[in-house]
mmCIF file of C-alpha atoms in Angstrom:
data_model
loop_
_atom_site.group_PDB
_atom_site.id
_atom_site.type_symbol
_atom_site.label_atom_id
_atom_site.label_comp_id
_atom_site.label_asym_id
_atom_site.label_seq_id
_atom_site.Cartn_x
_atom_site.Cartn_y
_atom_site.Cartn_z
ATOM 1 C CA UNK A 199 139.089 80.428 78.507
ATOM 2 C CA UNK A 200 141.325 82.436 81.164
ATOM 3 C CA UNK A 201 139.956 84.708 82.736
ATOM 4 C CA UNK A 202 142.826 87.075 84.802
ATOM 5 C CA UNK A 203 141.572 88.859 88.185
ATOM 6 C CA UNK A 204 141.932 90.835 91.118
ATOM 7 C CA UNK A 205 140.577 90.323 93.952
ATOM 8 C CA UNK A 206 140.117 93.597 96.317
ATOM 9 C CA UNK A 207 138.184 94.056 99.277
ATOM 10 C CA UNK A 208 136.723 97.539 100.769
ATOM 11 C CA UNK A 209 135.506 97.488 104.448
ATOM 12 C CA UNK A 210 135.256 93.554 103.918
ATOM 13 C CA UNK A 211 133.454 93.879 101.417
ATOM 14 C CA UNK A 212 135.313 91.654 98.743
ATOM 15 C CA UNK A 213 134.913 91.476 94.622
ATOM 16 C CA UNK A 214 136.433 90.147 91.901
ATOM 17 C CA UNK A 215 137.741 92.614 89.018
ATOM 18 C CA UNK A 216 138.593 91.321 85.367
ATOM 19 C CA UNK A 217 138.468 93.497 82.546
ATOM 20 C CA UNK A 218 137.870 90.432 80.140
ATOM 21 C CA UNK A 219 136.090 91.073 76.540
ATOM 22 C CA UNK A 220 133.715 88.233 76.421
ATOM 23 C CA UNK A 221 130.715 88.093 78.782
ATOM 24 C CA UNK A 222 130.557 85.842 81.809
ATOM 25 C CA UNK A 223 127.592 83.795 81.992
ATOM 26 C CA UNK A 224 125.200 83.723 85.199
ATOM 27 C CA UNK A 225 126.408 80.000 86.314
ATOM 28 C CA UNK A 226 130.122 81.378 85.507
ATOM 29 C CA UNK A 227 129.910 84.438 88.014
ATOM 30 C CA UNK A 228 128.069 81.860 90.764
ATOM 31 C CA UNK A 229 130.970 79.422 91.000
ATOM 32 C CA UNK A 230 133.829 82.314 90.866
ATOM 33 C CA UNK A 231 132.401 83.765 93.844
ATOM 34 C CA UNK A 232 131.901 80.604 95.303
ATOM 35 C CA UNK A 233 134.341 80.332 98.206
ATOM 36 C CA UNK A 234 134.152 76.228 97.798
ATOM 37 C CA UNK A 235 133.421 76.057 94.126
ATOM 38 C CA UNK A 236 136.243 79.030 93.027
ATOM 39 C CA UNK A 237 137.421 82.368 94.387
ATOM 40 C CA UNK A 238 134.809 83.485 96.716
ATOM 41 C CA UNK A 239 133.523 87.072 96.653
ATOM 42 C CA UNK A 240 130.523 89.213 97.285
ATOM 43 C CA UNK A 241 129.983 89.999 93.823
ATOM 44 C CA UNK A 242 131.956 90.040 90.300
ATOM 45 C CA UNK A 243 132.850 93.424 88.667
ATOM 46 C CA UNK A 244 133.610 93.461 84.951
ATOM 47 C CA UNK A 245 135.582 96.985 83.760
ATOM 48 C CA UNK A 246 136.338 98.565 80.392
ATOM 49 C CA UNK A 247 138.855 101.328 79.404
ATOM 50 C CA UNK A 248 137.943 104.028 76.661
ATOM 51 C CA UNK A 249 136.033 104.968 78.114
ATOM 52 C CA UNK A 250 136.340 103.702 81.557
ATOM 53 C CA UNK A 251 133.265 101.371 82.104
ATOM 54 C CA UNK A 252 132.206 99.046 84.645
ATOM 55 C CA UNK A 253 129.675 96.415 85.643
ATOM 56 C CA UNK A 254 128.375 94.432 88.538
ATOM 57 C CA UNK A 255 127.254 91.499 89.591
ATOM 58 C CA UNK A 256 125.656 89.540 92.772
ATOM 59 C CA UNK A 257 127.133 86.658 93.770
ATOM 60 C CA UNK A 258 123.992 84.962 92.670
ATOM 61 C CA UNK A 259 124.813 86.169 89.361
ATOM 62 C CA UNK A 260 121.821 88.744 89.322
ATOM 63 C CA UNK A 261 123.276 92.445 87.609
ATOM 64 C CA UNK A 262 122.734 95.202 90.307
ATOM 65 C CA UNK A 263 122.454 99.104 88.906
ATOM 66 C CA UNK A 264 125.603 99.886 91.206
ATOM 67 C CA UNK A 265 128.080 98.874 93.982
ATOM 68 C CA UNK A 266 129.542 102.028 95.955
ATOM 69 C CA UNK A 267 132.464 99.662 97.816
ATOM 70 C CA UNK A 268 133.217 97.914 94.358
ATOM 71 C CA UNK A 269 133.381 101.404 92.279
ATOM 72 C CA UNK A 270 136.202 102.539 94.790
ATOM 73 C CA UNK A 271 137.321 98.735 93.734
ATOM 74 C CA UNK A 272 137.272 98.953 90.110
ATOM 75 C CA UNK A 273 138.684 102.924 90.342
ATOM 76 C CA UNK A 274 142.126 101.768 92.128
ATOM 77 C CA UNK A 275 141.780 98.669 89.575
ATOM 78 C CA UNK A 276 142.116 100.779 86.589
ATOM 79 C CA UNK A 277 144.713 102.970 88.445
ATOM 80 C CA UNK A 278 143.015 105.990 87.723
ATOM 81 C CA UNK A 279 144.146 109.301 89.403
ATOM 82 C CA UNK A 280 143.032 112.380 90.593
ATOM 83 C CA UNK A 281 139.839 113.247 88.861
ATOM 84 C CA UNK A 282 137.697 112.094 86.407
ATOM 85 C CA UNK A 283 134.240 109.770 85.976
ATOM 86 C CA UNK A 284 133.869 106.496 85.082
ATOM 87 C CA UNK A 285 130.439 104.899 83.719
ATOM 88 C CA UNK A 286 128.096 102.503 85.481
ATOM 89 C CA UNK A 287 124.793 101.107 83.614
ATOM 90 C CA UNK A 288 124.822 104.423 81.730
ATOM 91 C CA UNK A 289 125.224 106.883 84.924
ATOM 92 C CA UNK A 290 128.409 108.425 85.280
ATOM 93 C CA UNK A 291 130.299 109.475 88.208
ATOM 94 C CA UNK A 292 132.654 111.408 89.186
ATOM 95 C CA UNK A 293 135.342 110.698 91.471
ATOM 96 C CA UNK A 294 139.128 112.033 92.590
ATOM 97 C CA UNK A 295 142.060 110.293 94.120
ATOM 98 C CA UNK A 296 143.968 111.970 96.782
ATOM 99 C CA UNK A 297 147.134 110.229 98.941
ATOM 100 C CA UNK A 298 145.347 106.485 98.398
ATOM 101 C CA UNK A 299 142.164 107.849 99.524
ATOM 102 C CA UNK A 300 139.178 107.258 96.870
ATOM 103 C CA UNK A 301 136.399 109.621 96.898
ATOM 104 C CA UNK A 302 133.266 108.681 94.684
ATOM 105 C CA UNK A 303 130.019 111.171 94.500
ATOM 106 C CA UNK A 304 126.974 108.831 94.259
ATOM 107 C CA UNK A 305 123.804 110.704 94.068
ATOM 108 C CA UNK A 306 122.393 114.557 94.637
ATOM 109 C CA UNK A 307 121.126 114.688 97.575
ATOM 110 C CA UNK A 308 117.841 116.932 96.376
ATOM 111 C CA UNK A 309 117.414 113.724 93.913
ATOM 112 C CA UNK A 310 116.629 111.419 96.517
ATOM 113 C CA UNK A 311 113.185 109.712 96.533
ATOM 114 C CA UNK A 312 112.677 108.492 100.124
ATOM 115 C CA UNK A 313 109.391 107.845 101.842
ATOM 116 C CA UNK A 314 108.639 106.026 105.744
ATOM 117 C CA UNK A 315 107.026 102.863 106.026
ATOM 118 C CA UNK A 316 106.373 100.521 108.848
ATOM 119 C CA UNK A 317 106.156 96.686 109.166
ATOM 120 C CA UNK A 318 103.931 94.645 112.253
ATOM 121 C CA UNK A 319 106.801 92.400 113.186
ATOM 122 C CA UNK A 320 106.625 89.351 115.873
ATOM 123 C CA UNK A 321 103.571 92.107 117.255
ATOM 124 C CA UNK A 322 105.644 95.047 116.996
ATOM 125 C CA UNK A 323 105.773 98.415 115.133
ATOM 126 C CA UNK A 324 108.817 99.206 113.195
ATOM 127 C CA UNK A 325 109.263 101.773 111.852
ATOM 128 C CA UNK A 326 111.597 102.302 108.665
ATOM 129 C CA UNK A 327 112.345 104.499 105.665
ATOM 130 C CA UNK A 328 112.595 103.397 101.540
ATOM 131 C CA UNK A 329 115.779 105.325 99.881
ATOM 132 C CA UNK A 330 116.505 105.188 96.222
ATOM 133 C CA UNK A 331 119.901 104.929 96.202
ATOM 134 C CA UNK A 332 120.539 103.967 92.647
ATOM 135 C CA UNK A 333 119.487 100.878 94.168
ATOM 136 C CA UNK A 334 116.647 100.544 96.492
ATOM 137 C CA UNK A 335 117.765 100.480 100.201
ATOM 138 C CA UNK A 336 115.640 100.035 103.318
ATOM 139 C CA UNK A 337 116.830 102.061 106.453
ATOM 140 C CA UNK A 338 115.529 100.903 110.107
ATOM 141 C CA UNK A 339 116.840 103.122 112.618
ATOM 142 C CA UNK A 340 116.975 100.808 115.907
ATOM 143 C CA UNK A 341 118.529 98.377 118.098
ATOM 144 C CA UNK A 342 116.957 94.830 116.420
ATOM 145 C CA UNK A 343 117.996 91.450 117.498
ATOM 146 C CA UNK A 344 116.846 89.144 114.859
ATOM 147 C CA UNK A 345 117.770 91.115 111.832
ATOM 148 C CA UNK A 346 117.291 88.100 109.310
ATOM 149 C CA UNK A 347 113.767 87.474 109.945
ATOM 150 C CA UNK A 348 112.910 91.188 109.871
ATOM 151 C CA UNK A 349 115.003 91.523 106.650
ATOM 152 C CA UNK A 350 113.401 88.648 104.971
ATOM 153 C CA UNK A 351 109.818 90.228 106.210
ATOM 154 C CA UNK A 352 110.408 93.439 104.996
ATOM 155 C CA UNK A 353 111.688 91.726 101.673
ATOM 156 C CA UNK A 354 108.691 89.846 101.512
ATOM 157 C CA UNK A 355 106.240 92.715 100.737
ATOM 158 C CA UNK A 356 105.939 92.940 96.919
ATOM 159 C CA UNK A 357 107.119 96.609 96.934
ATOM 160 C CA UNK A 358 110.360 96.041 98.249
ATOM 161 C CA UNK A 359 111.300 92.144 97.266
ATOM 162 C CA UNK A 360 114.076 93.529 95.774
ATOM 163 C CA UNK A 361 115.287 96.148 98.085
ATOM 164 C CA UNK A 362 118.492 96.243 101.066
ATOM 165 C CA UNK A 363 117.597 96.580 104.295
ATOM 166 C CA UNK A 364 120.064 98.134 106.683
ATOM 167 C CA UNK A 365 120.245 98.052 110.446
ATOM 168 C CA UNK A 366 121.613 100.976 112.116
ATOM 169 C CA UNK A 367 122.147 101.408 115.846
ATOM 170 C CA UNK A 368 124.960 102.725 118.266
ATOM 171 C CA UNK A 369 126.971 104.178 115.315
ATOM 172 C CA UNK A 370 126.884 100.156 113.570
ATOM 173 C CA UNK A 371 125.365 99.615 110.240
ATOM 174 C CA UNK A 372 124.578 95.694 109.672
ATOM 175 C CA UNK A 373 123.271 95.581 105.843
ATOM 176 C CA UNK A 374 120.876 92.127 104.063
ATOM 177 C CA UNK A 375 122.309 92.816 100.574
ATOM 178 C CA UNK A 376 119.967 91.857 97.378
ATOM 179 C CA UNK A 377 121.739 88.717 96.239
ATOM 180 C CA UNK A 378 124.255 88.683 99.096
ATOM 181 C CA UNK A 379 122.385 87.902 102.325
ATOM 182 C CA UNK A 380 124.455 89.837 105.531
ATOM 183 C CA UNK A 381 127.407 91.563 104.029
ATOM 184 C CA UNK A 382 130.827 93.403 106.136
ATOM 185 C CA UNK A 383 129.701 96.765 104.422
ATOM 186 C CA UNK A 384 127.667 98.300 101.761
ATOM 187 C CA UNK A 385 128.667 101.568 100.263
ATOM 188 C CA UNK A 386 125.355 102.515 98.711
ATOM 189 C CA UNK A 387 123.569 101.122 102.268
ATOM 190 C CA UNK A 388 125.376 103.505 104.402
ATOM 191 C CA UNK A 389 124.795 105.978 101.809
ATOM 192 C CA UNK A 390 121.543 105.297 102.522
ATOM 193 C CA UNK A 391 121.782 105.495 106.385
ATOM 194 C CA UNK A 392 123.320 108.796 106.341
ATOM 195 C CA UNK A 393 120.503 110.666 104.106
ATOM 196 C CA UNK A 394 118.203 109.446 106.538
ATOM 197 C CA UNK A 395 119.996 110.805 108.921
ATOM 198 C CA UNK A 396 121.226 113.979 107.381
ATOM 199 C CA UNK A 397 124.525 113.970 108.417
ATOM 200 C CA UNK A 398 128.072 113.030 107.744
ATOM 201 C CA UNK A 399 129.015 109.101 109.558
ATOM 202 C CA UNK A 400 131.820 107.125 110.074
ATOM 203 C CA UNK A 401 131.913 103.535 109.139
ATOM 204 C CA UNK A 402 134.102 101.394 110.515
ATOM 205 C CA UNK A 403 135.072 97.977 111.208
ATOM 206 C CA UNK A 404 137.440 95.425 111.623
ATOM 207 C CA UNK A 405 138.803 96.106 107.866
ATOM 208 C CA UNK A 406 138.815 99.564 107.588
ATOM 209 C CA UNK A 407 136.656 102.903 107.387
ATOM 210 C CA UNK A 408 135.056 104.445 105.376
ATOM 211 C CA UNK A 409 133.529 108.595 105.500
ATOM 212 C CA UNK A 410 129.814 109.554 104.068
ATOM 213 C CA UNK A 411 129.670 112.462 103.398
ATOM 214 C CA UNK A 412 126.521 114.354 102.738
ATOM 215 C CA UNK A 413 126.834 117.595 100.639
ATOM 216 C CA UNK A 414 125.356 118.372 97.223
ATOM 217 C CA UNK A 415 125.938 115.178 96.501
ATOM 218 C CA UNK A 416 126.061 111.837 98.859
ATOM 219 C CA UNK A 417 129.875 110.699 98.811
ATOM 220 C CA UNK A 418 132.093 107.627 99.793
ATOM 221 C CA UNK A 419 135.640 108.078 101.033
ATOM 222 C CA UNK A 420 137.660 105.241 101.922
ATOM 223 C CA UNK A 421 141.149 103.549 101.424
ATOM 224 C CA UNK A 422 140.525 99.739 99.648
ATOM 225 C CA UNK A 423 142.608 97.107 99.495
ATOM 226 C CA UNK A 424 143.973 94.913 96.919
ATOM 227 C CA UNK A 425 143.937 91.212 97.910
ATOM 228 C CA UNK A 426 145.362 88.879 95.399
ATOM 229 C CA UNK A 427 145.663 88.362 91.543
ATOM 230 C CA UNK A 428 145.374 85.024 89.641
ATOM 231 C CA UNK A 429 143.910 83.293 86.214
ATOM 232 C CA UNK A 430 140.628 81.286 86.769
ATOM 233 C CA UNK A 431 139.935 78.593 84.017
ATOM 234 C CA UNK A 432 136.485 78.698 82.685
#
């Protein structure tokens, strides 16, 4: 079977698009995103037209409820313009296209479930809050140094096995990803960062930047980037 992609990246944060019919098995979606074993990617994104429909997928093959860098992704995929909505494990959302720059309303903000937490950690208190975010994110607001071992810590309480944990400090957001491990950028994780918060933040990096905005709604502006196309051979 061929299977015909794109490959885009937003803030570093890189997926592979197809809009092929047939499902992709787990093992299939492991080795594409594979950076020895096939294309290499953060996750794999499958999209539909009529109506415009998308899905996604960890790298580890695992289906996640949303991707807020790899909806921009999948919007400039379809070439979609101006305004409209496009559907995502049976949410839709709305988004508009204006001069390249890709605008995507996630959540209302009065719809957020959020509560604070706190983790004894290498014998210290930290202190951090649980956002639903579509997808459950964990926020710590302070300067950490070993990020992994906290990240896996936090993960390892049955309550949040499942969850993101983001790091923010000095205007830097470094996010564990479900799936992923470390990742360039997380749309739905700085999302996150900026209800807790409760203001607008930049984003940037190396690869770009990227606006959250926090209104009715929380919202992702960026530019992406298309990287390659190609057939893989399944």
């Amino acid at each position: 079977m061929k299977l015909y992609f794109r490959k885009y990246s937003a803030l570093g944060n890189n997926f592979i698009i197809t809009h092929s019919l047939n499902r992709i098995d787990e093992d299939t979606i492991i080795k594409m995103c594979d950076i020895k074993l096939g294309i290499g990617a953060d996750g794999l994104i499958l999209v539909k037209k009529n109506p415009y429909e998308m899905e996604y997928f960890n790298k580890d093959g695992s289906k996640a409820k949303i991707c807020g860098n790899g909806l921009r992704c999948a919007i400039d995929y379809l070439k979609l313009k101006k305004n409209g909505s496009i559907l995502v494990d049976g949410i839709n959302y709305e988004y508009s296209v204006s001069k390249g720059l890709i605008t995507v309303s996630l959540k209302k903000v009065k719809d957020i479930y959020s509560h604070k937490d706190q983790i004894n950690h290498l014998g210290k208190v930290v202190n951090f809050e649980f956002v639903d975010m579509i997808v459950p994110h964990i926020v710590v607001i302070d300067d950490i140094e070993d990020k992994e071992n906290l990240a896996l810590a936090i993960r390892g309480l049955d309550k949040y096995k499942n969850a993101n944990v983001n790091f923010y400090s000095k205007n830097k957001i470094n996010t564990y990803e479900n799936g992923v491990g470390f990742t360039s950028s997380c749309g739905t994780g700085s999302a996150a960062v900026a209800y807790v918060l409760e203001k607008d933040i930049l984003v940037e990096n190396s690869y770009g930047k990227m606006n959250v905005l926090v209104n009715k709604y929380i919202q992702l502006r960026s530019r992406v980037n298309f990287v390659f196309k190609g057939v893989y051979y399944v």
